[in-house]
Short mmCIF file of C-alpha atoms in Angstrom, two decimals:
data_model
loop_
_atom_site.label_atom_id
_atom_site.label_comp_id
_atom_site.label_asym_id
_atom_site.label_seq_id
_atom_site.Cartn_x
_atom_site.Cartn_y
_atom_site.Cartn_z
CA UNK A 1 52.32 -11.91 -73.76
CA UNK A 2 53.67 -12.43 -70.26
CA UNK A 3 53.21 -8.54 -69.61
CA UNK A 4 49.69 -8.83 -70.80
CA UNK A 5 49.03 -11.75 -68.63
CA UNK A 6 50.42 -10.11 -65.47
CA UNK A 7 48.46 -6.97 -66.28
CA UNK A 8 45.17 -8.80 -66.50
CA UNK A 9 45.81 -10.78 -63.37
CA UNK A 10 46.53 -7.66 -61.44
CA UNK A 11 43.51 -6.08 -62.80
CA UNK A 12 41.37 -8.93 -61.80
CA UNK A 13 42.81 -8.79 -58.19
CA UNK A 14 42.11 -5.21 -57.89
CA UNK A 15 38.55 -5.38 -59.18
CA UNK A 16 38.01 -8.37 -56.71
CA UNK A 17 39.41 -6.38 -53.88
CA UNK A 18 37.28 -3.33 -54.75
CA UNK A 19 34.24 -5.55 -54.97
CA UNK A 20 34.98 -7.10 -51.50
CA UNK A 21 35.35 -3.55 -50.08
CA UNK A 22 32.13 -2.29 -51.60
CA UNK A 23 30.18 -5.27 -50.38
CA UNK A 24 31.65 -4.76 -46.98
CA UNK A 25 30.56 -1.10 -47.15
CA UNK A 26 27.12 -1.90 -48.27
CA UNK A 27 26.84 -4.54 -45.59
CA UNK A 28 27.88 -1.96 -42.89
CA UNK A 29 25.39 0.61 -44.38
CA UNK A 30 22.56 -1.89 -44.28
CA UNK A 31 23.32 -2.75 -40.84
CA UNK A 32 23.34 0.94 -39.64
CA UNK A 33 20.07 1.54 -41.41
CA UNK A 34 18.42 -1.68 -40.03
CA UNK A 35 19.62 -0.79 -36.53
CA UNK A 36 18.19 2.64 -36.90
CA UNK A 37 14.70 1.28 -37.85
CA UNK A 38 14.97 -1.19 -35.03
CA UNK A 39 15.83 1.37 -32.55
CA UNK A 40 12.89 3.44 -33.94
CA UNK A 41 10.39 0.71 -33.51
CA UNK A 42 11.66 -0.84 -30.12
CA UNK A 43 13.32 1.92 -28.17
CA UNK A 44 11.12 3.36 -25.50
CA UNK A 45 11.94 6.53 -23.77
CA UNK A 46 12.07 6.05 -20.02
CA UNK A 47 10.29 9.08 -18.74
CA UNK A 48 10.58 9.48 -15.04
CA UNK A 49 7.07 10.10 -13.61
CA UNK A 50 8.38 12.07 -10.50
CA UNK A 51 10.78 14.44 -12.07
CA UNK A 52 10.86 16.68 -8.91
CA UNK A 53 9.19 19.89 -8.22
CA UNK A 54 8.86 22.17 -11.16
CA UNK A 55 11.27 25.19 -10.39
CA UNK A 56 8.71 27.88 -10.81
CA UNK A 57 9.87 31.43 -10.19
CA UNK A 58 7.96 33.70 -8.16
CA UNK A 59 6.33 36.61 -9.95
CA UNK A 60 9.02 39.30 -8.85
CA UNK A 61 11.92 37.21 -10.43
CA UNK A 62 9.75 36.20 -13.34
CA UNK A 63 9.07 39.66 -14.22
CA UNK A 64 12.82 40.70 -13.83
CA UNK A 65 13.98 38.18 -16.00
CA UNK A 66 11.40 38.85 -18.61
CA UNK A 67 11.87 42.63 -18.49
CA UNK A 68 15.61 42.74 -18.04
CA UNK A 69 16.89 39.53 -19.71
CA UNK A 70 20.52 40.99 -19.69
CA UNK A 71 20.39 41.27 -15.89
CA UNK A 72 21.73 44.89 -15.72
CA UNK A 73 22.98 46.45 -12.51
CA UNK A 74 19.88 48.34 -12.01
CA UNK A 75 17.64 45.19 -11.36
CA UNK A 76 18.72 45.25 -7.56
CA UNK A 77 16.19 48.35 -7.32
CA UNK A 78 13.31 46.09 -7.72
CA UNK A 79 14.49 43.15 -5.33
CA UNK A 80 12.95 44.83 -2.28
CA UNK A 81 9.19 44.41 -1.86
CA UNK A 82 7.70 47.73 -2.57
CA UNK A 83 4.62 46.69 -0.55
CA UNK A 84 6.60 46.81 2.66
CA UNK A 85 7.45 50.47 2.30
CA UNK A 86 5.72 53.07 4.34
CA UNK A 87 3.36 55.15 2.24
CA UNK A 88 4.75 58.28 3.76
CA UNK A 89 8.15 57.71 1.85
CA UNK A 90 6.21 58.71 -1.38
CA UNK A 91 7.29 62.42 -1.85
CA UNK A 92 5.22 64.96 -3.73
CA UNK A 93 7.67 64.53 -6.78
CA UNK A 94 6.77 60.88 -7.08
CA UNK A 95 3.02 61.59 -6.78
CA UNK A 96 3.31 64.10 -9.45
CA UNK A 97 5.01 61.72 -11.76
CA UNK A 98 2.58 58.94 -11.04
CA UNK A 99 -0.15 61.48 -11.98
CA UNK A 100 1.57 62.37 -15.31
CA UNK A 101 2.09 58.68 -16.19
CA UNK A 102 -1.58 58.04 -15.71
CA UNK A 103 -2.28 60.84 -18.13
CA UNK A 104 -2.81 59.09 -21.47
CA UNK A 105 -2.17 62.12 -23.70
CA UNK A 106 0.94 63.00 -21.88
CA UNK A 107 2.41 59.40 -21.91
CA UNK A 108 1.75 58.83 -25.51
CA UNK A 109 3.29 62.13 -26.37
CA UNK A 110 6.46 61.54 -24.34
CA UNK A 111 6.90 58.16 -25.96
CA UNK A 112 6.58 59.58 -29.52
CA UNK A 113 8.88 62.40 -28.46
CA UNK A 114 11.57 59.97 -27.13
CA UNK A 115 11.36 57.67 -30.23
CA UNK A 116 12.10 60.73 -32.40
CA UNK A 117 15.39 61.27 -30.83
CA UNK A 118 18.26 59.96 -32.68
CA UNK A 119 20.44 59.19 -29.67
CA UNK A 120 17.45 57.05 -28.25
CA UNK A 121 18.75 53.54 -29.12
CA UNK A 122 17.03 50.42 -29.19
CA UNK A 123 18.35 49.24 -25.87
CA UNK A 124 17.22 52.47 -24.40
CA UNK A 125 13.60 51.80 -25.72
CA UNK A 126 13.40 48.37 -24.33
CA UNK A 127 14.66 49.72 -21.00
CA UNK A 128 12.09 52.53 -21.05
CA UNK A 129 9.34 50.11 -21.98
CA UNK A 130 10.25 47.67 -19.15
CA UNK A 131 10.33 50.38 -16.42
CA UNK A 132 7.02 51.69 -17.76
CA UNK A 133 5.61 48.18 -17.47
CA UNK A 134 6.75 47.77 -13.89
CA UNK A 135 5.06 51.16 -13.06
CA UNK A 136 1.85 50.13 -14.65
CA UNK A 137 1.55 46.50 -13.92
CA UNK A 138 -1.07 46.96 -11.36
CA UNK A 139 -3.09 49.02 -13.91
CA UNK A 140 -3.29 46.70 -16.80
CA UNK A 141 -6.53 48.21 -18.13
CA UNK A 142 -4.83 51.55 -18.58
CA UNK A 143 -1.83 49.83 -19.97
CA UNK A 144 -3.82 48.06 -22.49
CA UNK A 145 -5.41 51.27 -23.67
CA UNK A 146 -1.98 52.89 -24.14
CA UNK A 147 -0.90 49.77 -26.16
CA UNK A 148 -4.02 50.15 -28.50
CA UNK A 149 -3.03 53.89 -29.18
CA UNK A 150 0.48 53.08 -29.80
CA UNK A 151 -0.20 50.10 -31.99
CA UNK A 152 -2.64 52.02 -34.10
CA UNK A 153 0.08 54.83 -34.51
CA UNK A 154 2.66 52.15 -35.47
CA UNK A 155 0.29 50.68 -38.09
CA UNK A 156 -0.25 54.06 -39.67
CA UNK A 157 3.51 54.83 -40.06
CA UNK A 158 4.55 54.98 -43.63
CA UNK A 159 7.39 52.59 -42.79
CA UNK A 160 5.02 49.83 -41.91
CA UNK A 161 3.08 49.57 -45.04
CA UNK A 162 3.77 45.70 -45.07
CA UNK A 163 1.73 44.32 -42.12
CA UNK A 164 3.55 40.93 -42.36
CA UNK A 165 6.79 42.63 -41.33
CA UNK A 166 5.30 44.35 -38.16
CA UNK A 167 6.36 43.20 -34.67
CA UNK A 168 8.94 40.99 -36.00
CA UNK A 169 11.77 42.72 -34.08
CA UNK A 170 11.54 44.53 -30.85
CA UNK A 171 12.90 47.89 -32.14
CA UNK A 172 10.27 50.34 -30.70
CA UNK A 173 8.69 51.03 -27.31
CA UNK A 174 5.34 49.74 -28.14
CA UNK A 175 6.83 46.36 -29.44
CA UNK A 176 8.60 45.90 -26.15
CA UNK A 177 5.52 46.97 -24.15
CA UNK A 178 3.48 44.54 -25.98
CA UNK A 179 5.99 41.75 -25.20
CA UNK A 180 5.96 42.59 -21.56
CA UNK A 181 2.14 42.90 -21.59
CA UNK A 182 1.79 39.43 -22.85
CA UNK A 183 4.27 38.07 -20.39
CA UNK A 184 2.33 39.60 -17.49
CA UNK A 185 -0.88 38.24 -18.71
CA UNK A 186 0.50 34.76 -19.38
CA UNK A 187 2.32 34.38 -16.10
CA UNK A 188 -0.57 32.72 -14.32
CA UNK A 189 -1.48 30.61 -17.19
CA UNK A 190 2.07 29.27 -17.45
CA UNK A 191 2.29 28.52 -13.84
CA UNK A 192 -1.22 26.87 -13.43
CA UNK A 193 -1.80 25.20 -16.78
CA UNK A 194 1.15 24.52 -19.18
CA UNK A 195 4.06 25.04 -16.81
CA UNK A 196 4.31 21.42 -15.68
CA UNK A 197 3.74 19.60 -19.01
CA UNK A 198 6.23 22.07 -20.82
CA UNK A 199 8.71 21.33 -18.18
CA UNK A 200 8.26 17.56 -18.52
CA UNK A 201 8.65 18.02 -22.32
CA UNK A 202 11.97 19.84 -21.85
CA UNK A 203 13.30 17.40 -19.53
CA UNK A 204 12.43 14.41 -21.66
CA UNK A 205 14.07 15.89 -24.59
CA UNK A 206 17.27 16.68 -22.51
CA UNK A 207 17.02 12.96 -21.40
CA UNK A 208 16.89 11.65 -24.84
CA UNK A 209 19.58 14.05 -26.22
CA UNK A 210 21.92 12.81 -23.27
CA UNK A 211 21.60 9.17 -24.39
CA UNK A 212 23.82 9.85 -27.44
CA UNK A 213 26.88 11.86 -28.03
CA UNK A 214 26.77 15.62 -28.24
CA UNK A 215 29.85 17.64 -29.76
CA UNK A 216 30.47 20.27 -27.12
CA UNK A 217 32.12 22.69 -29.76
CA UNK A 218 29.30 22.54 -32.36
CA UNK A 219 26.61 21.63 -30.19
CA UNK A 220 25.36 19.05 -32.61
CA UNK A 221 23.83 15.81 -31.20
CA UNK A 222 23.00 12.36 -32.50
CA UNK A 223 19.57 12.65 -31.06
CA UNK A 224 17.99 15.90 -32.32
CA UNK A 225 14.85 17.24 -33.85
CA UNK A 226 16.71 19.33 -36.41
CA UNK A 227 18.50 17.85 -39.31
CA UNK A 228 20.78 20.85 -39.41
CA UNK A 229 22.09 20.07 -35.87
CA UNK A 230 22.46 16.18 -36.44
CA UNK A 231 25.73 14.60 -35.54
CA UNK A 232 25.99 12.29 -38.34
CA UNK A 233 29.89 11.94 -37.91
CA UNK A 234 28.86 9.84 -34.98
CA UNK A 235 31.84 7.95 -33.24
CA UNK A 236 31.54 4.55 -31.68
CA UNK A 237 30.29 5.09 -27.92
CA UNK A 238 29.22 3.16 -25.03
CA UNK A 239 27.71 3.79 -21.71
CA UNK A 240 29.83 3.88 -18.49
CA UNK A 241 28.39 3.51 -15.03
CA UNK A 242 30.24 5.67 -12.50
CA UNK A 243 29.97 5.59 -8.51
CA UNK A 244 30.00 9.23 -7.62
CA UNK A 245 30.71 10.37 -4.19
CA UNK A 246 29.89 13.98 -3.30
CA UNK A 247 32.02 15.68 -0.84
CA UNK A 248 30.17 17.23 2.04
CA UNK A 249 29.85 20.92 1.79
CA UNK A 250 28.44 23.52 4.38
CA UNK A 251 25.92 24.68 1.81
CA UNK A 252 24.12 21.32 1.87
CA UNK A 253 24.50 19.55 5.24
CA UNK A 254 21.00 17.90 5.32
CA UNK A 255 21.15 14.46 6.71
CA UNK A 256 18.68 13.21 4.11
CA UNK A 257 21.03 13.94 1.18
CA UNK A 258 22.23 11.02 -0.56
CA UNK A 259 26.01 11.46 -1.37
CA UNK A 260 26.81 8.16 -3.18
CA UNK A 261 24.93 8.17 -6.52
CA UNK A 262 25.31 5.79 -9.64
CA UNK A 263 25.49 8.10 -12.68
CA UNK A 264 25.58 6.88 -16.46
CA UNK A 265 27.81 8.79 -18.76
CA UNK A 266 29.18 8.06 -22.15
CA UNK A 267 32.65 7.40 -22.92
CA UNK A 268 32.78 10.15 -25.53
CA UNK A 269 31.70 12.69 -22.99
CA UNK A 270 33.99 15.58 -22.09
CA UNK A 271 34.73 16.19 -18.30
CA UNK A 272 32.50 19.19 -18.48
CA UNK A 273 29.63 17.17 -20.01
CA UNK A 274 30.15 14.51 -17.24
CA UNK A 275 29.84 17.24 -14.65
CA UNK A 276 26.52 18.32 -15.87
CA UNK A 277 25.20 14.81 -15.97
CA UNK A 278 26.29 14.27 -12.36
CA UNK A 279 24.81 17.41 -11.25
CA UNK A 280 21.43 16.47 -12.92
CA UNK A 281 21.62 13.07 -11.37
CA UNK A 282 22.14 14.57 -7.90
CA UNK A 283 19.10 16.87 -8.39
CA UNK A 284 16.91 14.06 -9.51
CA UNK A 285 18.03 11.89 -6.68
CA UNK A 286 17.73 14.34 -3.78
CA UNK A 287 15.27 16.86 -5.27
CA UNK A 288 17.61 19.75 -4.55
CA UNK A 289 20.81 21.12 -6.22
CA UNK A 290 24.21 20.18 -4.82
CA UNK A 291 24.83 23.81 -3.55
CA UNK A 292 27.78 24.71 -5.86
CA UNK A 293 28.09 25.85 -9.40
CA UNK A 294 29.67 23.71 -12.10
CA UNK A 295 32.78 26.09 -12.32
CA UNK A 296 33.13 25.66 -8.43
CA UNK A 297 33.59 21.87 -8.52
CA UNK A 298 36.14 19.45 -9.69
CA UNK A 299 36.24 15.65 -10.59
CA UNK A 300 38.73 13.28 -9.20
CA UNK A 301 39.12 9.60 -10.23
CA UNK A 302 39.92 7.36 -7.27
CA UNK A 303 41.96 4.19 -8.01
CA UNK A 304 42.87 2.63 -4.71
CA UNK A 305 44.93 5.10 -2.73
CA UNK A 306 45.67 7.20 -5.79
CA UNK A 307 43.67 10.25 -6.94
CA UNK A 308 43.80 11.94 -10.45
CA UNK A 309 41.94 15.03 -11.20
CA UNK A 310 39.99 14.98 -14.40
CA UNK A 311 40.08 18.11 -16.66
CA UNK A 312 38.86 18.90 -20.11
CA UNK A 313 42.55 19.84 -21.10
CA UNK A 314 45.75 18.81 -19.31
CA UNK A 315 49.26 17.62 -20.06
CA UNK A 316 47.92 14.44 -21.46
CA UNK A 317 45.53 15.94 -24.00
CA UNK A 318 46.05 14.99 -27.64
CA UNK A 319 47.09 17.75 -29.99
CA UNK A 320 46.33 17.29 -33.74
CA UNK A 321 48.83 17.71 -36.42
CA UNK A 322 47.53 21.29 -37.18
CA UNK A 323 47.83 22.47 -33.55
CA UNK A 324 44.19 21.78 -32.66
CA UNK A 325 43.79 20.32 -29.03
CA UNK A 326 41.28 17.48 -28.61
CA UNK A 327 39.24 17.73 -25.47
CA UNK A 328 39.77 14.93 -22.88
CA UNK A 329 36.75 12.57 -22.51
CA UNK A 330 35.85 9.69 -20.07
CA UNK A 331 37.32 7.30 -22.62
CA UNK A 332 40.55 9.28 -22.77
CA UNK A 333 41.18 8.60 -18.98
CA UNK A 334 40.17 4.85 -19.63
CA UNK A 335 37.53 5.15 -16.93
CA UNK A 336 35.61 1.70 -16.90
CA UNK A 337 32.34 0.61 -15.45
CA UNK A 338 32.08 0.93 -11.52
CA UNK A 339 34.96 3.44 -11.32
CA UNK A 340 34.73 5.86 -8.26
CA UNK A 341 34.62 9.59 -9.03
CA UNK A 342 34.88 12.15 -6.17
CA UNK A 343 33.19 15.56 -6.56
CA UNK A 344 35.21 18.14 -4.59
CA UNK A 345 34.99 21.85 -4.10
CA UNK A 346 37.77 23.92 -5.93
CA UNK A 347 40.08 25.99 -3.71
CA UNK A 348 41.25 28.25 -6.52
CA UNK A 349 39.31 31.14 -8.02
CA UNK A 350 36.24 29.93 -9.89
CA UNK A 351 36.66 30.15 -13.52
CA UNK A 352 35.27 28.17 -16.43
CA UNK A 353 37.28 25.08 -17.16
CA UNK A 354 37.92 25.61 -20.72
CA UNK A 355 37.35 28.72 -22.97
CA UNK A 356 36.48 26.86 -26.31
CA UNK A 357 37.86 28.42 -29.32
CA UNK A 358 38.82 27.35 -32.91
CA UNK A 359 41.84 25.77 -31.41
CA UNK A 360 39.75 22.92 -29.76
CA UNK A 361 37.82 20.08 -31.09
CA UNK A 362 35.63 17.16 -29.59
CA UNK A 363 33.92 14.70 -31.62
CA UNK A 364 34.12 16.41 -35.03
CA UNK A 365 37.80 16.07 -35.91
CA UNK A 366 39.53 18.08 -38.55
CA UNK A 367 40.16 16.57 -41.98
CA UNK A 368 43.80 15.45 -41.05
CA UNK A 369 44.05 11.64 -40.16
CA UNK A 370 47.25 11.97 -38.59
CA UNK A 371 47.82 13.63 -35.09
CA UNK A 372 50.23 13.53 -32.32
CA UNK A 373 50.12 13.97 -28.60
CA UNK A 374 52.49 16.01 -26.51
CA UNK A 375 54.83 13.02 -26.06
CA UNK A 376 55.45 12.92 -29.75
CA UNK A 377 53.72 9.72 -30.41
CA UNK A 378 52.15 9.36 -33.84
CA UNK A 379 48.55 8.08 -34.20
CA UNK A 380 46.93 7.27 -37.48
CA UNK A 381 43.55 5.98 -38.14
CA UNK A 382 40.95 5.98 -40.77
CA UNK A 383 37.54 7.37 -40.26
CA UNK A 384 34.72 5.00 -41.12
CA UNK A 385 32.75 6.02 -44.20
CA UNK A 386 29.47 7.56 -43.19
CA UNK A 387 26.46 9.00 -44.77
CA UNK A 388 24.15 11.65 -43.19
CA UNK A 389 20.94 10.00 -44.37
CA UNK A 390 21.83 6.93 -42.36
CA UNK A 391 21.05 8.75 -39.20
CA UNK A 392 17.72 10.54 -40.23
CA UNK A 393 15.75 8.02 -38.16
CA UNK A 394 17.37 9.62 -35.09
CA UNK A 395 15.26 12.69 -35.71
CA UNK A 396 11.96 10.42 -35.46
CA UNK A 397 13.20 8.72 -32.42
CA UNK A 398 13.81 11.91 -30.60
CA UNK A 399 10.27 13.09 -31.20
CA UNK A 400 8.46 13.09 -27.68
CA UNK A 401 5.77 10.36 -27.42
CA UNK A 402 2.23 11.46 -27.54
CA UNK A 403 1.64 10.51 -23.99
CA UNK A 404 3.88 13.49 -22.86
CA UNK A 405 1.92 15.93 -25.06
CA UNK A 406 -1.38 14.26 -24.11
CA UNK A 407 -1.69 15.81 -20.66
CA UNK A 408 -3.65 18.86 -22.12
CA UNK A 409 -4.98 17.46 -25.39
CA UNK A 410 -7.14 20.45 -25.68
CA UNK A 411 -4.06 22.84 -25.97
CA UNK A 412 -1.38 20.88 -27.97
CA UNK A 413 -0.06 23.90 -29.70
CA UNK A 414 0.44 25.73 -26.51
CA UNK A 415 2.46 22.83 -25.06
CA UNK A 416 4.65 22.68 -28.11
#
């Protein structure tokens, strides 16, 4: 009887504790969902009206980046302005080549002959199409007629019996020619019509994404438009206001440049992410870039007369039990509001701060709850129970407001 009584008492105590834990878990879930809907209703995106000059490329660099996205070593051939050359420089060979290119029958036959060669790879076809587009960019009417002939021939091939599968991949000369032709024809439209609203859309999305944590390894974010990239294992985070001082460099000696800037970062941001936000804040404040690349600068925490360089990985980095290194964050260095950060130019060879691999992690931690740092200290902690569906409202809150897409209501699909 005594054993039965003790067993029943322990069973009741266990049930009571489990009920309390379930109630606490339900309360936390309700609070998270309620906060998500409150944010969806009340949070307003602070869109900056004067977001600076849209960094349009001139036509020459626009064409080079479009035709040669891999930036091969041959692009320097076109960096000089061809119009400044003397007409006498054209020899008879170039004149004869130009005459052959302008012969439709010859050009179509050459393209078909090249594509039949087994050693004529997809990369070679794209390069040939890009060179041909540059040669004929002043003769778009002739290039359009060539495209009509090549597209008709492509449709009549036995391997293209299904029209839905055509033009899905750039594997032929005509497909790359069509891509380049559309880029040339749309360059003016992009610059004069949709370039500015599209740039504002991208800037606004980046601003919203940077308000929440982003895992630098997996690129998943709390604020995103895609459920597959939703960072639902979101940690607790807070905003940290930094007083950033930029070191004077010869590349940017303008007297009008503001070198003391207040920058908001998150305590879960890596040092690399903090650099990007600091660079963006400098550009927004001064309207021009700092003058150095991200891999050319370092960050230094100033506390009184002492300085400490901030790195993604250093001797204080936390190493998990399975050997995975956790990247350093603003919170790792215990940086508080109002701290002074100095931006300085590195002296050593410029390389990327961290080559991320499977041996690194940021916000999404491995399954192991126990990890140790290099000093041998043990740290144990339980992850809060989280459900992915709790954060689906973040997808709606990230959606840009209609006011951004309404600058050209007659062309909403083009803006998107």
